[in-house]
Coordinates of C-alpha atoms in Angstrom, one line a residue:
M29 CA 66.5 137.6 93.7
R30 CA 65.3 140.2 92.5
R31 CA 64.3 143.3 94.9
H32 CA 62.5 146.1 93.3
D33 CA 62.0 149.8 93.6
N34 CA 59.7 153.2 92.9
L35 CA 56.4 151.3 93.3
F36 CA 54.9 154.0 95.5
G37 CA 54.5 156.1 92.5
A38 CA 51.5 153.6 91.6
I39 CA 50.2 153.0 95.0
A40 CA 49.4 156.3 96.2
N41 CA 47.6 158.2 92.7
F42 CA 44.6 158.7 92.2
G43 CA 43.3 156.6 89.3
A44 CA 45.1 153.9 91.8
L45 CA 43.2 155.2 94.8
H46 CA 39.6 155.0 92.4
A47 CA 40.4 151.9 91.5
A48 CA 41.0 150.5 94.8
F49 CA 37.4 151.7 95.8
R50 CA 36.2 150.4 93.4
K51 CA 37.5 146.3 94.3
A52 CA 36.8 147.6 98.7
I53 CA 33.2 148.5 97.6
I54 CA 32.4 145.4 96.1
G55 CA 29.5 143.7 98.8
K56 CA 29.6 147.1 101.2
R57 CA 27.9 149.8 98.9
H58 CA 24.8 149.2 102.2
K59 CA 27.2 149.9 105.0
A60 CA 28.0 153.4 106.4
G61 CA 31.8 153.7 106.1
A62 CA 31.1 153.1 102.6
A63 CA 28.4 154.6 101.3
A64 CA 29.9 157.8 103.1
F65 CA 33.4 157.7 102.1
A66 CA 31.4 157.0 98.0
A67 CA 29.3 160.3 99.3
G68 CA 32.3 162.6 98.7
L69 CA 35.1 159.8 96.5
E70 CA 36.8 162.7 94.9
R71 CA 36.9 164.8 97.9
N72 CA 38.2 161.6 100.1
L73 CA 40.8 160.1 97.4
L74 CA 42.6 162.7 96.6
R75 CA 43.5 163.7 101.1
L76 CA 44.0 159.9 101.0
E77 CA 46.2 160.9 97.9
R78 CA 48.0 163.7 100.1
E79 CA 48.1 161.8 102.9
L80 CA 50.2 158.6 101.9
I81 CA 52.6 161.0 98.9
A82 CA 53.3 163.5 102.6
R83 CA 53.8 160.1 105.0
S84 CA 50.7 161.4 107.5
W85 CA 48.5 158.5 106.3
R86 CA 47.6 156.5 109.3
P87 CA 45.7 153.5 110.1
G88 CA 42.2 154.2 112.2
H89 CA 40.7 152.5 114.2
Y90 CA 39.6 148.6 113.8
V91 CA 35.4 147.4 115.1
E92 CA 36.5 144.4 116.8
I93 CA 34.2 140.9 116.4
Q94 CA 33.6 138.9 119.3
V95 CA 33.4 134.6 117.7
R96 CA 32.3 132.1 119.2
D97 CA 31.1 130.1 116.3
P98 CA 32.9 127.4 115.3
K99 CA 35.9 128.6 118.0
P100 CA 36.5 131.4 119.7
R101 CA 39.3 134.5 117.3
L102 CA 38.3 138.3 117.4
V103 CA 37.4 139.7 114.4
S104 CA 38.6 143.1 113.3
A105 CA 37.2 145.3 110.9
A106 CA 39.0 148.3 109.1
P107 CA 37.9 151.5 107.7
F108 CA 36.5 152.2 105.5
R109 CA 39.3 154.7 104.1
D110 CA 42.3 151.9 105.4
R111 CA 40.7 150.0 102.8
V112 CA 41.0 151.2 99.8
V113 CA 44.4 152.0 100.3
H114 CA 45.5 148.0 101.7
H115 CA 43.5 147.1 97.8
A116 CA 45.8 149.4 96.5
L117 CA 49.0 149.0 98.1
C118 CA 48.0 144.3 97.2
E119 CA 47.6 145.8 93.2
V120 CA 50.7 146.3 93.2
V121 CA 52.9 145.4 95.8
A122 CA 50.9 140.9 96.1
P123 CA 51.8 140.4 92.7
L124 CA 56.3 140.5 92.9
F125 CA 56.3 137.9 95.8
D126 CA 53.3 135.3 94.4
R127 CA 55.6 135.2 91.7
G128 CA 57.6 133.5 93.6
F129 CA 55.1 131.1 96.2
I130 CA 54.4 127.4 95.4
H131 CA 52.3 125.9 93.5
H132 CA 50.9 124.4 96.5
S133 CA 49.9 127.2 98.6
Y134 CA 46.1 127.4 98.0
A135 CA 45.3 130.7 100.6
N136 CA 44.4 133.3 98.7
R137 CA 45.3 133.3 95.3
D138 CA 43.6 133.5 91.8
G139 CA 43.0 130.1 90.8
K140 CA 43.4 128.7 94.6
G141 CA 41.7 128.0 97.5
T142 CA 40.2 125.4 99.7
H143 CA 38.7 123.1 96.4
R144 CA 42.0 122.8 94.6
A145 CA 43.3 122.1 97.8
V146 CA 41.6 119.3 98.7
D147 CA 41.5 118.1 95.8
R148 CA 45.2 117.9 95.4
Y149 CA 45.3 116.4 98.9
E150 CA 42.8 113.6 98.2
R151 CA 45.8 112.3 95.4
W152 CA 48.7 112.7 97.5
R153 CA 46.6 110.5 99.7
D154 CA 45.1 108.0 97.9
D155 CA 49.4 107.8 97.0
H156 CA 51.1 107.4 100.3
K157 CA 50.5 105.8 104.2
Y158 CA 50.7 108.6 106.2
V159 CA 50.2 112.3 106.6
L160 CA 51.4 114.4 109.1
R161 CA 48.6 117.2 108.9
C162 CA 50.1 120.9 110.8
D163 CA 48.6 124.1 112.6
I164 CA 50.3 126.7 113.4
Y165 CA 49.1 128.0 117.0
R166 CA 47.9 131.0 117.3
Y167 CA 48.9 131.9 113.7
F168 CA 48.1 135.4 113.4
P169 CA 48.2 136.8 117.3
A170 CA 51.6 134.9 117.0
I171 CA 53.1 136.7 114.1
D172 CA 56.1 138.9 114.8
H173 CA 56.0 142.4 113.5
D174 CA 60.3 142.2 113.3
C175 CA 60.0 139.0 111.1
L176 CA 57.0 140.2 108.8
K177 CA 59.6 143.2 108.0
A178 CA 62.9 141.5 107.2
L179 CA 60.6 139.4 104.2
F180 CA 59.5 142.4 103.5
R181 CA 62.7 143.8 102.4
R182 CA 64.0 140.8 100.4
R183 CA 62.3 141.6 97.3
I184 CA 61.2 145.4 98.2
T185 CA 63.8 148.5 98.4
C186 CA 60.8 151.4 97.4
S187 CA 62.4 153.4 101.0
D188 CA 58.3 154.7 100.7
T189 CA 57.0 151.5 100.4
L190 CA 58.3 150.4 102.9
W191 CA 56.6 152.7 105.0
L192 CA 52.9 151.9 104.0
L193 CA 53.5 148.4 104.4
D194 CA 55.2 149.3 108.6
T195 CA 53.0 152.1 108.9
I196 CA 50.2 148.9 108.5
V197 CA 51.4 146.2 110.7
D198 CA 52.5 148.2 112.9
G199 CA 49.0 149.5 113.7
S200 CA 47.7 146.1 114.4
N201 CA 44.9 146.7 116.4
A202 CA 45.7 144.6 120.0
Q203 CA 45.3 140.1 119.3
E204 CA 45.3 138.1 122.5
P205 CA 48.2 137.1 124.2
V206 CA 50.6 134.6 123.0
D207 CA 52.9 134.3 125.2
L208 CA 55.6 130.8 124.3
Y209 CA 59.2 131.4 124.7
Y210 CA 61.8 131.0 122.5
P211 CA 65.1 130.4 123.0
G212 CA 67.6 132.9 123.7
D213 CA 64.5 135.3 125.3
D214 CA 64.9 136.6 128.7
L215 CA 62.0 136.6 131.1
F216 CA 60.7 139.9 129.0
T217 CA 61.9 138.9 126.0
P218 CA 57.5 137.4 124.7
F219 CA 55.7 141.7 125.9
V220 CA 58.7 143.5 124.6
R221 CA 58.3 141.8 120.4
H222 CA 55.2 143.4 118.9
R223 CA 53.4 140.9 117.5
G224 CA 49.7 140.2 116.2
L225 CA 47.7 140.9 112.6
P226 CA 43.9 141.2 112.6
I227 CA 42.1 138.4 111.3
G228 CA 39.9 140.4 108.5
N229 CA 42.3 142.1 106.4
L230 CA 43.0 141.7 103.1
T231 CA 46.7 143.2 103.9
S232 CA 47.1 140.7 107.1
Q233 CA 45.8 137.5 104.7
F234 CA 48.6 138.6 101.9
F235 CA 51.3 139.1 104.9
A236 CA 50.4 135.5 105.8
N237 CA 51.5 133.5 102.8
V238 CA 54.8 136.0 102.4
L239 CA 55.3 135.0 106.2
L240 CA 54.8 131.3 105.3
D241 CA 56.8 131.7 102.0
P242 CA 60.2 130.5 103.5
L243 CA 58.9 127.4 105.3
D244 CA 57.0 126.1 101.7
H245 CA 60.4 126.7 99.7
F246 CA 62.5 123.9 102.9
V247 CA 59.8 121.9 102.7
T248 CA 59.5 121.3 99.6
E249 CA 62.9 122.3 98.1
V250 CA 65.7 120.4 101.9
L251 CA 62.5 118.4 103.3
R252 CA 61.9 116.7 99.5
A253 CA 57.9 116.2 100.6
P254 CA 54.9 116.3 98.8
Y255 CA 53.3 119.0 100.6
L256 CA 51.0 121.9 100.8
R257 CA 49.8 124.2 102.6
Y258 CA 46.5 127.0 103.0
V259 CA 47.3 129.1 105.8
D260 CA 48.2 128.2 108.7
D261 CA 47.1 124.8 108.0
F262 CA 49.8 123.0 105.5
A263 CA 49.7 119.1 105.5
L264 CA 52.7 116.2 104.5
L265 CA 52.9 112.7 103.3
H266 CA 55.3 110.0 102.7
D267 CA 54.5 106.0 103.6
D268 CA 56.7 106.0 106.8
K269 CA 55.3 107.5 109.8
T270 CA 59.0 107.7 111.0
V271 CA 60.5 109.7 108.2
L272 CA 57.1 112.0 109.2
E273 CA 58.1 111.8 112.5
E274 CA 61.7 113.4 112.0
W275 CA 60.0 116.3 109.5
R276 CA 57.8 117.4 112.5
A277 CA 60.3 118.3 114.6
R278 CA 62.7 120.0 111.5
I279 CA 59.5 121.7 110.5
A280 CA 59.2 122.6 114.8
A281 CA 62.9 124.0 114.7
W282 CA 61.8 125.8 111.5
L283 CA 59.2 127.7 112.9
A284 CA 60.6 129.4 116.4
Q285 CA 63.8 130.7 114.8
K286 CA 60.1 132.9 113.1
R287 CA 59.0 133.2 116.5
L288 CA 56.1 131.0 115.6
A289 CA 54.9 126.9 116.7
L290 CA 52.5 124.0 115.6
H291 CA 49.5 123.9 117.9
P292 CA 50.4 120.9 119.7
R293 CA 47.0 118.9 119.7
K294 CA 46.2 119.8 115.7
T295 CA 49.3 118.6 114.6
V296 CA 49.6 115.0 114.3
I297 CA 50.7 112.4 112.6
V298 CA 47.5 109.2 111.3
E299 CA 47.2 107.2 108.6
T300 CA 46.1 108.2 105.1
A301 CA 42.7 105.6 105.2
A302 CA 41.1 107.7 108.6
P303 CA 38.2 109.5 107.9
A304 CA 40.1 113.8 108.5
T305 CA 38.8 116.7 109.0
F306 CA 41.1 119.3 107.1
L307 CA 40.1 122.5 105.0
G308 CA 36.0 122.5 105.7
Y309 CA 35.2 118.7 104.7
T310 CA 35.6 114.9 106.6
L311 CA 38.4 113.2 104.4
Q312 CA 37.8 109.6 103.7
P313 CA 39.0 107.8 99.6
G314 CA 36.2 107.6 98.7
R315 CA 34.1 110.1 100.4
R316 CA 33.7 113.6 100.9
R317 CA 31.6 114.6 103.4
L318 CA 30.3 117.7 105.1
P319 CA 31.7 118.1 109.0
E320 CA 28.3 118.0 111.6
D321 CA 28.8 121.3 112.8
N322 CA 29.6 122.7 109.7
V323 CA 25.5 121.1 108.9
R324 CA 24.1 121.9 112.3
R325 CA 25.3 126.0 111.9
M326 CA 23.7 125.7 108.7
R327 CA 20.7 124.6 109.6
N328 CA 20.3 127.6 112.4
R329 CA 21.2 130.4 110.0
L330 CA 18.6 129.0 108.0
R331 CA 16.5 129.1 110.8
G332 CA 17.3 132.1 111.1
L333 CA 16.9 133.3 108.3
R334 CA 13.4 132.4 107.7
D335 CA 12.7 134.2 110.6
R336 CA 14.7 137.8 109.5
W337 CA 13.1 137.6 106.0
R338 CA 9.4 136.6 107.3
A339 CA 9.5 139.8 109.9
G340 CA 11.1 142.3 107.0
T341 CA 14.7 142.4 108.4
V342 CA 16.4 141.0 105.7
D343 CA 15.7 141.1 101.9
T344 CA 15.6 137.5 99.6
A345 CA 18.7 139.4 98.7
A346 CA 20.4 138.4 100.8
V347 CA 18.9 135.5 102.1
T348 CA 19.8 134.1 98.5
S349 CA 23.3 135.2 98.3
R350 CA 23.9 134.0 101.8
I351 CA 22.7 130.2 100.7
E352 CA 23.6 130.6 97.2
A353 CA 27.6 130.4 99.5
W354 CA 26.9 127.6 101.3
I355 CA 25.6 125.5 98.9
A356 CA 28.9 126.9 96.3
H357 CA 31.2 124.8 99.0
A358 CA 28.8 121.8 100.5
S359 CA 28.2 120.8 95.8
H360 CA 32.1 120.0 95.8
A361 CA 31.0 116.9 98.9
D362 CA 29.5 114.0 98.4
T363 CA 26.2 116.5 100.0
W364 CA 23.2 115.5 96.9
R365 CA 21.4 114.0 99.8
L366 CA 22.0 116.2 102.1
R367 CA 20.8 119.3 100.0
H368 CA 17.7 116.9 98.8
A369 CA 16.9 116.7 102.8
I370 CA 17.6 120.3 103.4
F371 CA 15.7 122.1 101.0
R372 CA 13.5 119.8 99.5
A373 CA 10.7 121.0 97.5
G374 CA 12.3 124.3 97.7
W375 CA 13.9 127.1 95.5
Y376 CA 17.1 125.2 96.2
D377 CA 16.2 121.1 96.0
P378 CA 19.1 119.1 93.6
A379 CA 16.4 116.8 92.9
A380 CA 13.4 119.3 91.4
S381 CA 14.1 120.2 87.4
A382 CA 14.1 123.6 86.3
T383 CA 10.3 124.7 85.4
S384 CA 9.4 124.0 88.9
R385 CA 11.9 125.6 90.5
A386 CA 11.7 128.8 88.7
S387 CA 7.4 128.2 89.2
L388 CA 9.2 128.2 93.8
R389 CA 10.2 131.8 93.3
K390 CA 7.1 133.3 93.6
P391 CA 6.6 137.1 95.3
G392 CA 6.5 136.2 98.3
R393 CA 7.2 132.5 98.7
S394 CA 10.3 132.5 101.5
P395 CA 13.5 131.5 99.1
V396 CA 14.2 129.0 102.6
G397 CA 11.4 127.2 102.0
G398 CA 8.9 125.6 104.7
S399 CA 10.7 122.0 104.8
S400 CA 14.4 123.7 104.5
A401 CA 15.2 124.0 109.0
A402 CA 13.2 120.8 109.4
V403 CA 13.5 117.5 107.4
P404 CA 13.0 114.4 108.3
G405 CA 16.4 111.8 109.2
T406 CA 18.8 114.7 109.0
T407 CA 19.6 115.9 112.4
T408 CA 23.4 115.2 112.6
T409 CA 24.5 113.1 115.8
G410 CA 24.6 114.4 119.0
T411 CA 21.4 117.2 118.1
A412 CA 18.7 116.4 118.8
A413 CA 17.2 116.9 121.9
P414 CA 14.2 116.1 124.0
A415 CA 11.1 117.2 122.3
T416 CA 9.3 119.8 123.9
A417 CA 5.9 120.7 123.8
T418 CA 6.5 122.1 120.3
G419 CA 7.3 119.4 119.2
T420 CA 11.4 121.6 118.8
T421 CA 14.6 120.5 119.3
P422 CA 16.0 123.6 121.9
E423 CA 19.4 122.8 120.9
T424 CA 19.0 123.4 117.0
G425 CA 15.7 125.0 117.0
T426 CA 14.4 123.0 113.9
T427 CA 11.2 121.7 114.6
M428 CA 10.0 117.8 113.7
P429 CA 7.8 116.1 112.1
V430 CA 6.3 113.3 115.6
S431 CA 6.8 111.1 113.4
A432 CA 11.0 111.7 113.1
W433 CA 11.8 111.3 117.2
P434 CA 12.5 107.8 118.3
A435 CA 10.8 105.8 120.0
R436 CA 12.3 106.0 123.2
L437 CA 11.5 109.8 123.2
H438 CA 7.6 109.1 122.3
A439 CA 8.1 106.5 125.6
R440 CA 9.4 109.0 127.6
A441 CA 6.5 111.4 126.3
E442 CA 3.7 109.1 127.8
R443 CA 6.0 108.6 131.0
I444 CA 4.9 111.9 131.6
M445 CA 2.0 112.4 131.0
V446 CA 1.2 109.3 132.9
R447 CA 3.4 110.3 135.8
S448 CA 0.8 114.3 135.4
G449 CA -2.7 112.0 136.0
A450 CA -3.4 113.2 132.1
P451 CA -5.4 110.3 131.0
R452 CA -3.2 108.2 129.8
V453 CA -3.4 108.0 125.3
G454 CA -2.3 104.6 122.8
S455 CA 0.6 105.7 122.5
G456 CA 3.6 108.2 122.1
A457 CA 3.1 110.2 119.1
A458 CA -0.1 110.3 120.0
I459 CA 0.6 112.2 123.2
M460 CA 2.7 114.6 120.7
S461 CA 0.7 115.2 118.2
G462 CA -1.8 115.7 121.0
V463 CA 0.1 118.4 122.9
A464 CA 1.4 120.6 119.7

């Protein structure tokens, strides 16, 4: 394995930092930190250059955001000046590691991504009977700093570059606890060792691939398994279930050497013919769909965007960028009918011609569309709730025509009106339309 030296000069110079700034500011020009840095750009870049050369640069304080959807986790945002350093570092160091990554490692790499990973999974799935799908327990909070730094030194000998890598790792903010014991630990080992990388850093995504690259080579070269990985989600396929059981045990033993563990609930061996949620899609032979919680979150997000757009707190460009990002993901699944239902007669209705879509994009017209948040017959399973007086579901907050409600809700509304002493009308639908 070739090791690289004399890298720091390509990182800590004005030109490299300026190029890193141009990358870091993409999509962030209106953020306060980015705008303040850009206002004194030359002065700030020269200061960063001096601090890096003198080894006096230190990471700043993270802004921590508790995210609860789709699952609870801590997302950390580094100061903008730190992001410039991260981009400058990864521009030089990442290609040195990337050229040693296996072909089927799909996360945070040019020409890869979730869609290509899913395409590869489906091709292998159709040729095998069983699949072992694995997830690492609390991966980013559990990353051990010493194990990661040892891998840096396998490819890099430049002392200044190693100092910068170590400084970024050591500057990580506190993560959620992962109190697991491994062979050879004493009572205090999990509390003494430094661990955890902030979710949200460009460097954290790169470091995550570096740490699991030896696992990729172990599975493909020693186990010789059909294998693909996206961050800490990976899959192995075989026709014999007992072989997959053996592979799971050997992978668990390998991960323990890196102070990592398989997730006990999310690591499963199942038949490939069974529906499976993997990398943001619900997959089964011959069909690819979006998970119901993804559709539910998008409906709620559309309703919020529509209300904010009407209130003037968000502009059309911000709304369209979010919608188009979701459509780009959804279009890789069998979602034509779903997108038609959500965006019916709107800007993004796939059934509309280019001419009709252009005619809808008039000043003052909502990019979300009037029917985007409420389309009869498209509510996902498990999200329906009893109708309120306005015909709105409390859980999803989406308004639907009365005709779309099930007959049992019409009957329930009629019984409520009768018990309250209100005059009885011919049907539940009539009652609902009378109070709406």
